[in-house]
């Protein structure tokens, strides 16, 4: 034993030069495919999007003249685009609030489920694992005015919802569409918060009890501060996901302007109107907005977790 | 902690509501898929099917056909199912292969630019897919890779590789260094160590990353909507097409949806432990 222990540092020291450069070569070799894939499939396209957004690229029109920031100027005053931005902000707010509140509540409940915890957790995760499009199609059927489950339940409960159309009123439609997204994304928040809950040492609660703290006080002074980091991570996920909202909105309400999120607007501009570079300019703005929001969160999360 | 009876009842009610909220829509899809079409168009609705039928599934499978367009429906559905399986598996295998090799490099090997490259790759997670879809579309058209398995797999790779890499790196970082050091003292080379010692230890992490990548590719919609318009069209693109402007065949849609749900449901039932560990990796210190 002692011989081996003495041999280790000596050997490592002696080999360090050779080992180090061999490691570097191997490291570069293993990372190279990833670098090549990301360069050609993400970073080059992003650069090309930035470049093309300064030109007029339209498969229906000859030539690709340089037009500077014209697209960006047009986008700022485009009423349809502005309406989509507003919708996206509404989606982000509704989804983040509902997913965070619902996810924390779900995590607290699952944490109390005792020996059923594993099974409840599996059931709660299910919606997240399903394809968003399939969820949207199923919920579209649930929202069906004449034969849908939702109106059926409300009528059975004695409420006047016979043939109520959920997508006529804009505010209700925004909520109805958001709810489908919340149904899919809430499990992620619940799982992250649950993991944070389970990492709290139980002797903290013991100590709290000995000191005569009530459950409510223990929640606010022990639980909440210790799951703050987890909540922040979950909120980042919710925000980015709601920003990239597409599937459910496109399936449930198609191109309807009142519920059209910004990514549906990009899709329509680029792939239906074939205004390639105008769509690209808009997608650049979406990217900047999304990166900014993520960055703000990441910085905040870092501060919060450092406080922990 | 012991709860008072009233609190236990409240918790029980809360859990029941949570379960109903989570599986209610799934139950409704499955129930609808076994309900004859005339029953679906009757009021008041029945919360439990009065009659059961396999008709919708028969039409998807293509036997016992009645209407003339059922032959096309069955053929389309079979193709889409095959396409979904092929593209999701291909995306998973390629992503996880590259991510596990790269993850080891970023976790254990010193090489120039290690931190910077890793940060840039991870930062691309925050780039919305649509920012790159238009140039990728033109790239795929010029390479003649539109509507091919290779083209779709490459795009999935660019979308799922960063997250898989992040997961795999954190898996390798959590493995004890001492085992690798012991193997090196015995004279094992890096690649031997990676494949003989590290990979088996990292197996649960590999499973977690594979599941998350697979589910992501299985449920993708906007990528195949653009890049897989006909020959390689997956289930997610086909299913919404079953509804036309005049008539929505809800029985057929829900049967197809139920089939698309089976794989994720099986994964959650049998591999939930890995799934949860993958979802929470990195979110808790």
Coordinates of C-alpha atoms in Angstrom, one line a residue:
Chain A
X1 CA 0.0 0.0 0.0
X2 CA 2.6 2.5 1.1
X3 CA 4.7 1.7 -1.9
X4 CA 1.8 2.3 -4.3
X5 CA 0.9 5.5 -2.6
X6 CA 4.4 6.7 -2.9
X7 CA 4.6 5.7 -6.6
X8 CA 1.5 7.5 -7.6
X9 CA 2.7 11.1 -7.4
X10 CA 6.1 10.3 -8.8
X11 CA 4.6 8.6 -11.8
X12 CA 2.1 11.3 -12.4
X13 CA 4.7 14.0 -12.1
X14 CA 7.0 12.3 -14.5
X15 CA 4.3 11.6 -17.2
X16 CA 2.6 14.9 -16.9
X17 CA 4.1 16.5 -20.0
X18 CA 3.4 13.6 -22.3
X19 CA 0.1 12.8 -20.6
X20 CA -1.1 16.4 -20.8
X21 CA -0.5 16.8 -24.5
X22 CA -2.0 13.4 -25.2
X23 CA -5.0 14.3 -23.1
X24 CA -5.3 17.6 -25.0
X25 CA -5.2 15.8 -28.4
X26 CA -7.8 13.3 -27.3
X27 CA -10.0 16.0 -25.8
X28 CA -9.9 18.0 -29.0
X29 CA -10.6 14.8 -31.0
X30 CA -13.7 13.9 -28.9
X31 CA -15.0 17.5 -28.9
X32 CA -14.4 18.0 -32.6
X33 CA -17.6 16.4 -33.9
X34 CA -19.7 18.5 -31.5
X35 CA -17.9 21.7 -32.6
X36 CA -18.3 20.9 -36.2
X37 CA -22.0 20.0 -35.8
X38 CA -22.8 23.2 -33.8
X39 CA -20.7 25.4 -36.1
X40 CA -22.4 24.2 -39.3
X41 CA -26.0 23.6 -37.9
X42 CA -26.4 26.5 -35.4
X43 CA -23.7 29.2 -35.4
X44 CA -23.3 29.4 -39.2
X45 CA -27.1 29.6 -39.7
X46 CA -27.4 32.3 -36.9
X47 CA -24.7 34.3 -38.7
X48 CA -26.4 33.8 -42.0
X49 CA -29.7 34.9 -40.5
X50 CA -28.1 38.1 -39.2
X51 CA -26.6 38.8 -42.6
X52 CA -29.7 38.0 -44.6
X53 CA -31.9 40.0 -42.3
X54 CA -30.1 43.1 -43.8
X55 CA -31.0 42.0 -47.3
X56 CA -34.2 41.4 -49.2
X57 CA -34.4 37.6 -49.7
X58 CA -37.6 36.4 -51.3
X59 CA -37.8 33.3 -53.5
X60 CA -40.6 35.1 -55.5
X61 CA -38.4 38.1 -56.3
X62 CA -35.1 38.3 -58.3
X63 CA -31.9 39.5 -56.6
X64 CA -31.0 39.9 -53.0
X65 CA -30.3 43.7 -52.6
X66 CA -28.8 45.1 -49.4
X67 CA -31.4 47.1 -47.5
X68 CA -29.7 47.7 -44.2
X69 CA -32.0 47.9 -41.2
X70 CA -35.2 48.4 -43.3
X71 CA -36.7 45.2 -42.1
X72 CA -36.1 46.1 -38.5
X73 CA -37.7 49.5 -39.0
X74 CA -40.7 47.9 -40.6
X75 CA -41.0 45.3 -37.9
X76 CA -41.2 48.0 -35.2
X77 CA -44.3 49.5 -36.8
X78 CA -45.9 46.3 -38.1
X79 CA -49.3 46.1 -36.3
X80 CA -49.6 42.3 -36.8
X81 CA -46.1 41.8 -35.4
X82 CA -46.8 44.0 -32.4
X83 CA -50.0 42.1 -31.7
X84 CA -48.0 38.8 -31.7
X85 CA -45.5 40.2 -29.3
X86 CA -48.3 41.2 -27.0
X87 CA -49.7 37.8 -27.2
X88 CA -46.4 36.2 -26.4
X89 CA -45.9 38.4 -23.4
X90 CA -49.4 37.4 -22.2
X91 CA -48.5 33.7 -22.7
X92 CA -45.2 34.1 -20.8
X93 CA -46.9 35.7 -17.8
X94 CA -49.9 33.3 -17.6
X95 CA -47.7 30.2 -18.1
X96 CA -44.9 31.2 -15.7
X97 CA -47.4 32.2 -13.0
X98 CA -49.5 29.1 -13.3
X99 CA -46.6 26.7 -13.8
X100 CA -44.7 28.1 -10.8
X101 CA -47.7 28.2 -8.4
X102 CA -49.1 24.9 -9.6
X103 CA -45.7 23.2 -9.7
X104 CA -44.8 24.2 -6.2
X105 CA -48.2 23.1 -4.9
X106 CA -47.8 19.8 -6.8
X107 CA -44.3 19.2 -5.4
X108 CA -45.5 19.9 -1.8
X109 CA -48.4 17.5 -2.3
X110 CA -46.2 14.7 -3.8
X111 CA -43.7 15.2 -1.0
X112 CA -46.5 14.4 1.5
X113 CA -47.7 11.3 -0.5
X114 CA -45.6 8.9 1.6
X115 CA -45.4 5.4 0.1
X116 CA -47.5 6.5 -2.9
X117 CA -44.9 9.2 -3.8
X118 CA -43.3 7.2 -6.7
X119 CA -46.6 6.4 -8.4
X120 CA -48.0 9.9 -8.0
X121 CA -44.8 11.4 -9.4
X122 CA -45.0 9.1 -12.5
X123 CA -48.6 10.1 -13.1
X124 CA -47.8 13.8 -12.7
X125 CA -44.8 13.6 -15.1
X126 CA -46.9 11.9 -17.9
X127 CA -48.2 15.1 -19.6
X128 CA -44.7 16.4 -20.0
X129 CA -43.6 13.2 -21.8
X130 CA -46.3 13.3 -24.4
X131 CA -46.0 15.0 -27.8
X132 CA -47.2 18.6 -27.5
X133 CA -49.1 18.3 -30.7
X134 CA -51.1 15.3 -29.5
X135 CA -51.9 17.1 -26.3
X136 CA -53.1 20.1 -28.3
X137 CA -55.3 17.8 -30.5
X138 CA -56.8 16.1 -27.4
X139 CA -57.4 19.4 -25.7
X140 CA -59.0 20.8 -28.8
X141 CA -61.5 17.9 -28.5
X142 CA -62.0 18.6 -24.8
X143 CA -62.7 22.3 -25.6
X144 CA -65.2 21.3 -28.4
X145 CA -68.3 23.4 -27.9
X146 CA -71.0 20.8 -28.5
X147 CA -69.4 17.5 -27.5
X148 CA -66.3 18.4 -25.5
X149 CA -65.5 17.1 -22.0
X150 CA -65.1 20.6 -20.5
X151 CA -68.5 21.8 -21.3
X152 CA -69.9 18.4 -20.5
X153 CA -68.5 18.6 -17.0
X154 CA -69.6 22.2 -16.5
X155 CA -73.1 21.4 -17.7
X156 CA -73.2 18.4 -15.4
X157 CA -72.2 20.6 -12.5
X158 CA -75.3 22.7 -13.3
X159 CA -73.6 25.6 -15.0
X160 CA -74.8 27.2 -18.3
X161 CA -72.0 26.2 -20.6
X162 CA -74.0 24.4 -23.2
X163 CA -72.3 24.9 -26.6
X164 CA -70.0 27.6 -25.0
X165 CA -67.3 28.4 -27.6
X166 CA -63.9 28.8 -25.8
X167 CA -62.0 30.5 -28.6
X168 CA -64.4 33.3 -29.5
X169 CA -63.4 35.8 -26.8
X170 CA -59.7 36.7 -27.1
X171 CA -58.9 36.8 -23.3
X172 CA -60.6 33.5 -22.7
X173 CA -58.9 32.0 -25.8
X174 CA -55.5 33.1 -24.6
X175 CA -56.1 31.5 -21.2
X176 CA -57.5 28.3 -22.9
X177 CA -54.5 28.0 -25.1
X178 CA -52.1 28.7 -22.2
X179 CA -53.7 26.1 -20.1
X180 CA -52.8 23.4 -22.6
X181 CA -49.2 24.5 -22.4
X182 CA -49.3 24.7 -18.6
X183 CA -50.7 21.1 -18.6
X184 CA -47.5 20.0 -20.4
X185 CA -44.9 22.1 -18.6
X186 CA -46.1 22.1 -15.0
X187 CA -44.6 18.7 -14.4
X188 CA -41.1 20.0 -15.1
X189 CA -41.5 22.7 -12.4
X190 CA -43.0 20.1 -10.0
X191 CA -40.1 17.7 -10.5
X192 CA -37.4 20.4 -10.1
X193 CA -39.0 21.8 -6.9
X194 CA -39.6 18.3 -5.5
X195 CA -35.9 17.5 -5.9
X196 CA -35.1 20.7 -4.1
X197 CA -37.6 19.8 -1.3
X198 CA -36.0 16.4 -0.9
X199 CA -32.6 17.9 -0.5
X200 CA -33.6 19.7 2.6
X201 CA -32.1 17.9 5.7
X202 CA -35.0 16.7 7.9
X203 CA -33.2 17.7 11.1
X204 CA -33.9 21.3 10.2
X205 CA -37.6 20.5 10.7
X206 CA -36.8 18.6 13.9
X207 CA -35.0 21.6 15.3
X208 CA -37.9 23.8 14.2
X209 CA -40.4 21.6 16.0
X210 CA -38.3 21.5 19.2
X211 CA -38.3 25.3 19.1
X212 CA -42.1 25.2 18.8
X213 CA -42.4 26.6 15.3
X214 CA -45.8 26.2 13.6
X215 CA -46.0 24.4 10.2
X216 CA -46.7 27.7 8.5
X217 CA -43.6 29.3 10.0
X218 CA -41.5 26.3 9.1
X219 CA -42.7 26.6 5.5
X220 CA -41.8 30.2 5.3
X221 CA -38.5 30.1 7.2
X222 CA -37.1 26.7 6.3
X223 CA -38.7 25.3 3.2
X224 CA -39.1 28.4 1.0
X225 CA -35.6 29.8 1.4
X226 CA -34.1 26.4 0.7
X227 CA -36.1 25.7 -2.5
X228 CA -35.6 29.2 -3.9
X229 CA -32.7 28.1 -6.2
X230 CA -34.9 25.3 -7.6
X231 CA -37.8 27.6 -8.1
X232 CA -35.5 30.0 -10.0
X233 CA -34.3 27.3 -12.3
X234 CA -37.8 26.1 -12.9
X235 CA -38.9 29.6 -13.7
X236 CA -36.1 30.0 -16.3
X237 CA -37.3 26.8 -18.0
X238 CA -40.9 28.0 -18.0
X239 CA -40.0 31.4 -19.4
X240 CA -37.9 30.0 -22.3
X241 CA -40.5 27.4 -23.1
X242 CA -43.4 30.0 -23.1
X243 CA -41.3 32.3 -25.3
X244 CA -40.9 29.4 -27.8
X245 CA -44.6 28.7 -27.7
X246 CA -45.7 27.3 -31.0
X247 CA -47.2 23.8 -31.2
X248 CA -50.4 24.2 -29.0
X249 CA -51.2 27.7 -30.4
X250 CA -50.8 26.6 -34.0
X251 CA -52.9 23.4 -33.6
X252 CA -55.7 25.0 -31.5
X253 CA -56.1 28.4 -33.1
X254 CA -54.0 28.3 -36.3
X255 CA -53.2 31.7 -37.7
X256 CA -55.9 33.6 -35.7
X257 CA -54.4 37.0 -34.9
X258 CA -55.8 37.3 -31.4
X259 CA -53.9 34.3 -30.1
X260 CA -51.0 34.2 -32.5
X261 CA -47.6 34.0 -30.6
X262 CA -44.5 35.5 -32.1
X263 CA -43.1 32.2 -33.4
X264 CA -46.3 31.5 -35.4
X265 CA -45.8 35.0 -36.8
X266 CA -42.2 34.0 -37.9
X267 CA -43.5 30.8 -39.4
X268 CA -46.2 32.5 -41.4
X269 CA -43.9 35.3 -42.6
X270 CA -41.1 32.9 -43.7
X271 CA -42.8 29.7 -44.8
X272 CA -46.3 30.9 -45.9
X273 CA -45.7 34.4 -47.2
X274 CA -42.2 33.5 -48.2
X275 CA -40.8 36.8 -46.9
X276 CA -37.6 34.9 -45.9
X277 CA -35.5 37.8 -44.8
X278 CA -38.3 39.6 -43.1
X279 CA -39.0 36.5 -41.1
X280 CA -35.3 36.2 -40.3
X281 CA -35.2 39.8 -39.0
X282 CA -38.1 39.0 -36.7
X283 CA -36.5 35.8 -35.6
X284 CA -33.3 37.8 -34.7
X285 CA -35.4 40.0 -32.5
X286 CA -37.0 36.9 -30.9
X287 CA -33.5 35.5 -30.3
X288 CA -32.3 38.7 -28.7
X289 CA -35.3 38.8 -26.4
X290 CA -35.0 35.2 -25.4
X291 CA -31.3 35.4 -24.8
X292 CA -31.8 38.6 -22.7
X293 CA -34.5 37.0 -20.6
X294 CA -32.4 33.8 -20.1
X295 CA -29.4 35.8 -19.1
X296 CA -31.3 37.9 -16.6
X297 CA -32.6 34.7 -15.0
X298 CA -29.2 33.0 -15.1
X299 CA -27.6 36.0 -13.3
X300 CA -30.4 36.1 -10.8
X301 CA -30.2 32.3 -10.2
X302 CA -26.5 32.6 -9.6
X303 CA -27.0 35.4 -7.0
X304 CA -29.8 33.4 -5.3
X305 CA -27.9 30.2 -5.2
X306 CA -24.8 31.9 -3.9
X307 CA -26.9 33.3 -1.0
X308 CA -28.0 29.8 -0.2
Chain B
X1 CA -43.9 14.5 10.0
X2 CA -47.2 13.5 11.5
X3 CA -50.1 15.4 10.1
X4 CA -53.4 16.0 11.9
X5 CA -56.4 14.2 10.4
X6 CA -57.9 17.3 8.8
X7 CA -54.6 18.0 7.1
X8 CA -54.3 14.5 5.9
X9 CA -57.7 14.7 4.3
X10 CA -56.8 18.0 2.6
X11 CA -53.6 16.5 1.3
X12 CA -55.5 13.5 0.0
X13 CA -58.0 15.7 -1.8
X14 CA -55.2 17.7 -3.2
X15 CA -53.4 14.6 -4.5
X16 CA -56.6 13.3 -6.0
X17 CA -57.2 16.6 -7.9
X18 CA -53.6 16.5 -9.1
X19 CA -54.0 13.0 -10.4
X20 CA -57.3 13.8 -12.1
X21 CA -55.8 16.9 -13.7
X22 CA -52.8 14.9 -14.9
X23 CA -54.5 11.8 -16.4
X24 CA -58.0 13.2 -17.1
X25 CA -57.1 14.4 -20.7
X26 CA -55.2 11.1 -21.3
X27 CA -58.2 9.1 -20.1
X28 CA -60.5 11.2 -22.4
X29 CA -58.3 10.5 -25.4
X30 CA -58.3 6.8 -24.8
X31 CA -62.0 6.7 -24.0
X32 CA -62.8 8.6 -27.2
X33 CA -60.6 6.3 -29.3
X34 CA -62.8 3.3 -28.3
X35 CA -66.1 5.1 -28.8
X36 CA -68.2 4.7 -32.0
X37 CA -68.4 8.0 -34.0
X38 CA -72.2 8.4 -33.6
X39 CA -71.8 8.2 -29.8
X40 CA -69.2 11.0 -30.0
X41 CA -71.7 13.2 -31.7
X42 CA -74.5 12.9 -29.1
X43 CA -75.6 15.1 -26.3
X44 CA -75.4 15.0 -23.3
X45 CA -71.9 13.5 -23.5
X46 CA -71.1 10.3 -21.7
X47 CA -68.1 10.4 -19.3
X48 CA -67.7 6.6 -19.8
X49 CA -68.2 5.1 -23.2
X50 CA -71.6 3.4 -23.6
X51 CA -70.4 1.1 -26.4
X52 CA -66.9 0.1 -27.3
X53 CA -65.5 -0.2 -30.8
X54 CA -62.1 -1.0 -32.3
X55 CA -63.2 0.6 -35.6
X56 CA -60.9 3.6 -35.3
X57 CA -57.9 1.4 -34.7
X58 CA -59.0 -0.9 -37.5
X59 CA -59.0 2.0 -39.9
X60 CA -55.5 3.0 -38.8
X61 CA -54.3 -0.6 -39.2
X62 CA -56.0 -0.9 -42.5
X63 CA -58.2 -4.0 -42.1
X64 CA -61.9 -4.2 -42.1
X65 CA -61.9 -1.1 -44.4
X66 CA -65.2 0.4 -45.3
X67 CA -64.7 3.8 -46.9
X68 CA -62.4 4.3 -49.9
X69 CA -60.0 6.7 -48.2
X70 CA -59.3 4.3 -45.4
X71 CA -56.7 2.6 -47.5
X72 CA -54.7 5.9 -47.8
X73 CA -55.3 6.7 -44.1
X74 CA -53.8 3.3 -43.1
X75 CA -50.8 3.6 -45.5
X76 CA -50.1 7.2 -44.3
X77 CA -50.4 6.2 -40.7
X78 CA -48.0 3.2 -41.1
X79 CA -45.4 5.4 -42.8
X80 CA -45.7 8.1 -40.2
X81 CA -45.3 5.6 -37.4
X82 CA -42.2 4.1 -39.0
X83 CA -40.8 7.6 -39.7
X84 CA -41.4 8.6 -36.1
X85 CA -39.5 5.6 -34.8
X86 CA -36.6 5.9 -37.2
X87 CA -36.0 9.6 -36.8
X88 CA -36.4 9.6 -33.0
X89 CA -34.0 6.6 -32.7
X90 CA -31.5 8.0 -35.1
X91 CA -31.5 11.4 -33.4
X92 CA -31.1 9.7 -30.0
X93 CA -28.2 7.4 -31.0
X94 CA -26.2 10.0 -32.8
X95 CA -26.8 12.7 -30.1
X96 CA -25.9 10.4 -27.2
X97 CA -22.9 8.9 -28.9
X98 CA -21.4 12.4 -29.6
X99 CA -22.5 13.8 -26.2
X100 CA -21.0 11.0 -24.2
X101 CA -17.6 11.2 -25.9
X102 CA -17.7 15.0 -25.8
X103 CA -19.1 15.0 -22.2
X104 CA -16.1 12.9 -21.1
X105 CA -13.7 15.3 -22.8
X106 CA -15.3 18.4 -21.3
X107 CA -15.4 16.7 -17.8
X108 CA -12.0 15.1 -17.6
X109 CA -9.5 16.2 -20.3
X110 CA -7.6 19.4 -20.3
X111 CA -7.5 20.9 -23.8
X112 CA -7.3 24.4 -25.2
X113 CA -10.6 26.3 -25.3
X114 CA -12.4 23.7 -23.2
X115 CA -14.5 26.2 -21.1
X116 CA -15.2 28.6 -24.0
X117 CA -16.4 25.8 -26.3
X118 CA -18.6 24.3 -23.6
X119 CA -20.2 27.6 -22.8
X120 CA -20.9 28.5 -26.4
X121 CA -22.5 25.0 -27.0
X122 CA -24.7 25.3 -23.9
X123 CA -25.7 28.9 -24.7
X124 CA -27.3 27.7 -27.9
X125 CA -30.0 26.1 -25.8
X126 CA -31.5 29.6 -25.4
X127 CA -31.5 30.3 -29.1
X128 CA -35.1 29.8 -30.4
X129 CA -35.2 27.1 -33.1
X130 CA -36.8 29.5 -35.6
X131 CA -33.7 31.7 -35.7
X132 CA -31.9 28.9 -37.5
X133 CA -34.7 27.1 -39.3
X134 CA -34.8 29.4 -42.3
X135 CA -31.1 29.2 -43.2
X136 CA -31.2 25.5 -42.4
X137 CA -34.1 25.1 -44.7
X138 CA -32.1 26.7 -47.5
X139 CA -29.0 24.7 -46.6
X140 CA -31.0 21.4 -46.7
X141 CA -32.6 22.4 -50.0
X142 CA -29.1 23.1 -51.5
X143 CA -27.7 19.8 -50.1
X144 CA -30.8 18.0 -51.4
X145 CA -31.4 16.7 -47.8
X146 CA -35.0 18.1 -47.4
X147 CA -37.4 15.3 -46.5
X148 CA -34.7 12.8 -45.9
X149 CA -33.9 10.9 -42.7
X150 CA -30.3 12.2 -42.7
X151 CA -31.5 15.8 -43.0
X152 CA -34.0 15.6 -40.1
X153 CA -31.5 13.7 -38.0
X154 CA -28.9 16.4 -38.4
X155 CA -31.4 19.1 -37.4
X156 CA -32.5 17.1 -34.4
X157 CA -28.8 16.6 -33.5
X158 CA -28.2 20.4 -33.5
X159 CA -31.3 20.8 -31.3
X160 CA -30.7 18.1 -28.7
X161 CA -26.9 17.8 -28.6
X162 CA -26.4 20.7 -26.2
X163 CA -28.7 19.4 -23.5
X164 CA -27.4 15.9 -23.9
X165 CA -23.8 17.2 -23.6
X166 CA -24.7 19.1 -20.5
X167 CA -26.3 16.0 -18.9
X168 CA -23.4 13.7 -19.8
X169 CA -20.7 16.1 -18.6
X170 CA -22.4 16.4 -15.2
X171 CA -22.7 12.6 -15.1
X172 CA -19.0 12.2 -15.7
X173 CA -18.1 14.9 -13.2
X174 CA -20.0 13.1 -10.5
X175 CA -18.1 9.8 -10.9
X176 CA -15.3 9.3 -8.5
X177 CA -12.0 10.2 -10.0
X178 CA -10.1 7.6 -7.9
X179 CA -11.4 4.7 -10.0
X180 CA -10.0 6.2 -13.2
X181 CA -6.7 7.0 -11.4
X182 CA -6.4 3.5 -10.2
X183 CA -7.0 2.2 -13.8
X184 CA -4.3 4.5 -15.1
X185 CA -1.8 3.3 -12.5
X186 CA -2.5 -0.2 -13.8
X187 CA -1.5 1.1 -17.2
X188 CA -4.9 1.4 -18.9
X189 CA -5.1 4.0 -21.8
X190 CA -7.7 6.8 -21.8
X191 CA -10.0 5.0 -24.4
X192 CA -9.9 1.7 -22.5
X193 CA -10.8 3.6 -19.3
X194 CA -13.6 5.4 -21.1
X195 CA -15.2 2.4 -22.6
X196 CA -14.4 -0.3 -20.1
X197 CA -14.7 1.6 -16.8
X198 CA -16.4 5.0 -17.1
X199 CA -19.2 4.2 -19.6
X200 CA -20.6 1.2 -17.5
X201 CA -20.5 3.5 -14.4
X202 CA -22.3 6.2 -16.3
X203 CA -25.0 3.9 -17.7
X204 CA -27.8 5.4 -15.6
X205 CA -26.9 8.8 -16.9
X206 CA -26.7 7.5 -20.4
X207 CA -30.2 6.1 -20.1
X208 CA -31.5 9.4 -18.6
X209 CA -30.0 11.5 -21.4
X210 CA -31.2 9.0 -24.1
X211 CA -34.8 9.1 -22.7
X212 CA -34.9 12.9 -22.7
X213 CA -33.5 13.1 -26.2
X214 CA -35.8 10.4 -27.5
X215 CA -38.9 12.0 -26.0
X216 CA -37.8 15.4 -27.4
X217 CA -37.4 14.0 -30.9
X218 CA -40.6 11.9 -30.7
X219 CA -42.7 14.9 -29.8
X220 CA -41.1 17.4 -32.2
X221 CA -43.5 19.3 -34.4
X222 CA -42.2 22.4 -35.9
X223 CA -39.0 20.9 -37.3
X224 CA -40.7 18.0 -39.2
X225 CA -43.5 20.4 -40.3
X226 CA -40.8 22.2 -42.3
X227 CA -38.2 19.5 -43.0
X228 CA -40.3 16.3 -43.4
X229 CA -43.3 17.4 -45.5
X230 CA -44.1 14.1 -47.3
X231 CA -41.8 11.0 -47.4
X232 CA -40.4 11.3 -43.9
X233 CA -43.5 12.8 -42.3
X234 CA -43.8 11.6 -38.6
X235 CA -46.9 11.0 -36.5
X236 CA -46.9 14.5 -35.0
X237 CA -47.3 16.1 -38.4
X238 CA -49.8 13.5 -39.7
X239 CA -52.2 13.5 -36.8
X240 CA -53.3 17.2 -37.0
X241 CA -53.9 16.6 -40.8
X242 CA -56.7 14.1 -40.0
X243 CA -58.9 17.1 -39.3
X244 CA -60.2 18.9 -42.3
X245 CA -62.1 22.1 -42.5
X246 CA -65.5 20.4 -42.9
X247 CA -65.2 17.4 -40.7
X248 CA -63.0 16.4 -37.8
X249 CA -62.8 12.7 -37.3
X250 CA -62.3 12.8 -33.5
X251 CA -62.4 9.0 -33.1
X252 CA -59.6 8.6 -35.6
X253 CA -57.5 11.5 -34.3
X254 CA -57.7 10.2 -30.7
X255 CA -56.9 6.7 -31.7
X256 CA -53.8 7.9 -33.6
X257 CA -53.0 10.2 -30.6
X258 CA -53.3 7.3 -28.2
X259 CA -50.8 5.3 -30.3
X260 CA -48.4 8.2 -30.3
X261 CA -48.8 8.4 -26.5
X262 CA -48.0 4.7 -25.9
X263 CA -44.2 5.0 -26.2
X264 CA -43.9 8.0 -23.8
X265 CA -46.3 6.4 -21.3
X266 CA -44.3 3.1 -21.3
X267 CA -41.1 5.1 -20.8
X268 CA -42.6 7.0 -17.8
X269 CA -44.0 3.8 -16.3
X270 CA -40.8 1.7 -16.6
X271 CA -37.9 4.3 -16.6
X272 CA -39.3 7.1 -14.5
X273 CA -36.4 7.0 -12.1
X274 CA -33.9 7.8 -14.9
X275 CA -36.2 10.4 -16.3
X276 CA -36.5 12.3 -13.0
X277 CA -32.8 12.1 -12.4
X278 CA -32.1 13.5 -15.9
X279 CA -34.7 16.3 -15.5
X280 CA -33.3 17.5 -12.2
X281 CA -29.6 17.1 -13.1
X282 CA -27.9 20.4 -12.7
X283 CA -30.9 22.1 -11.2
X284 CA -30.0 21.1 -7.7
X285 CA -26.5 21.5 -6.5

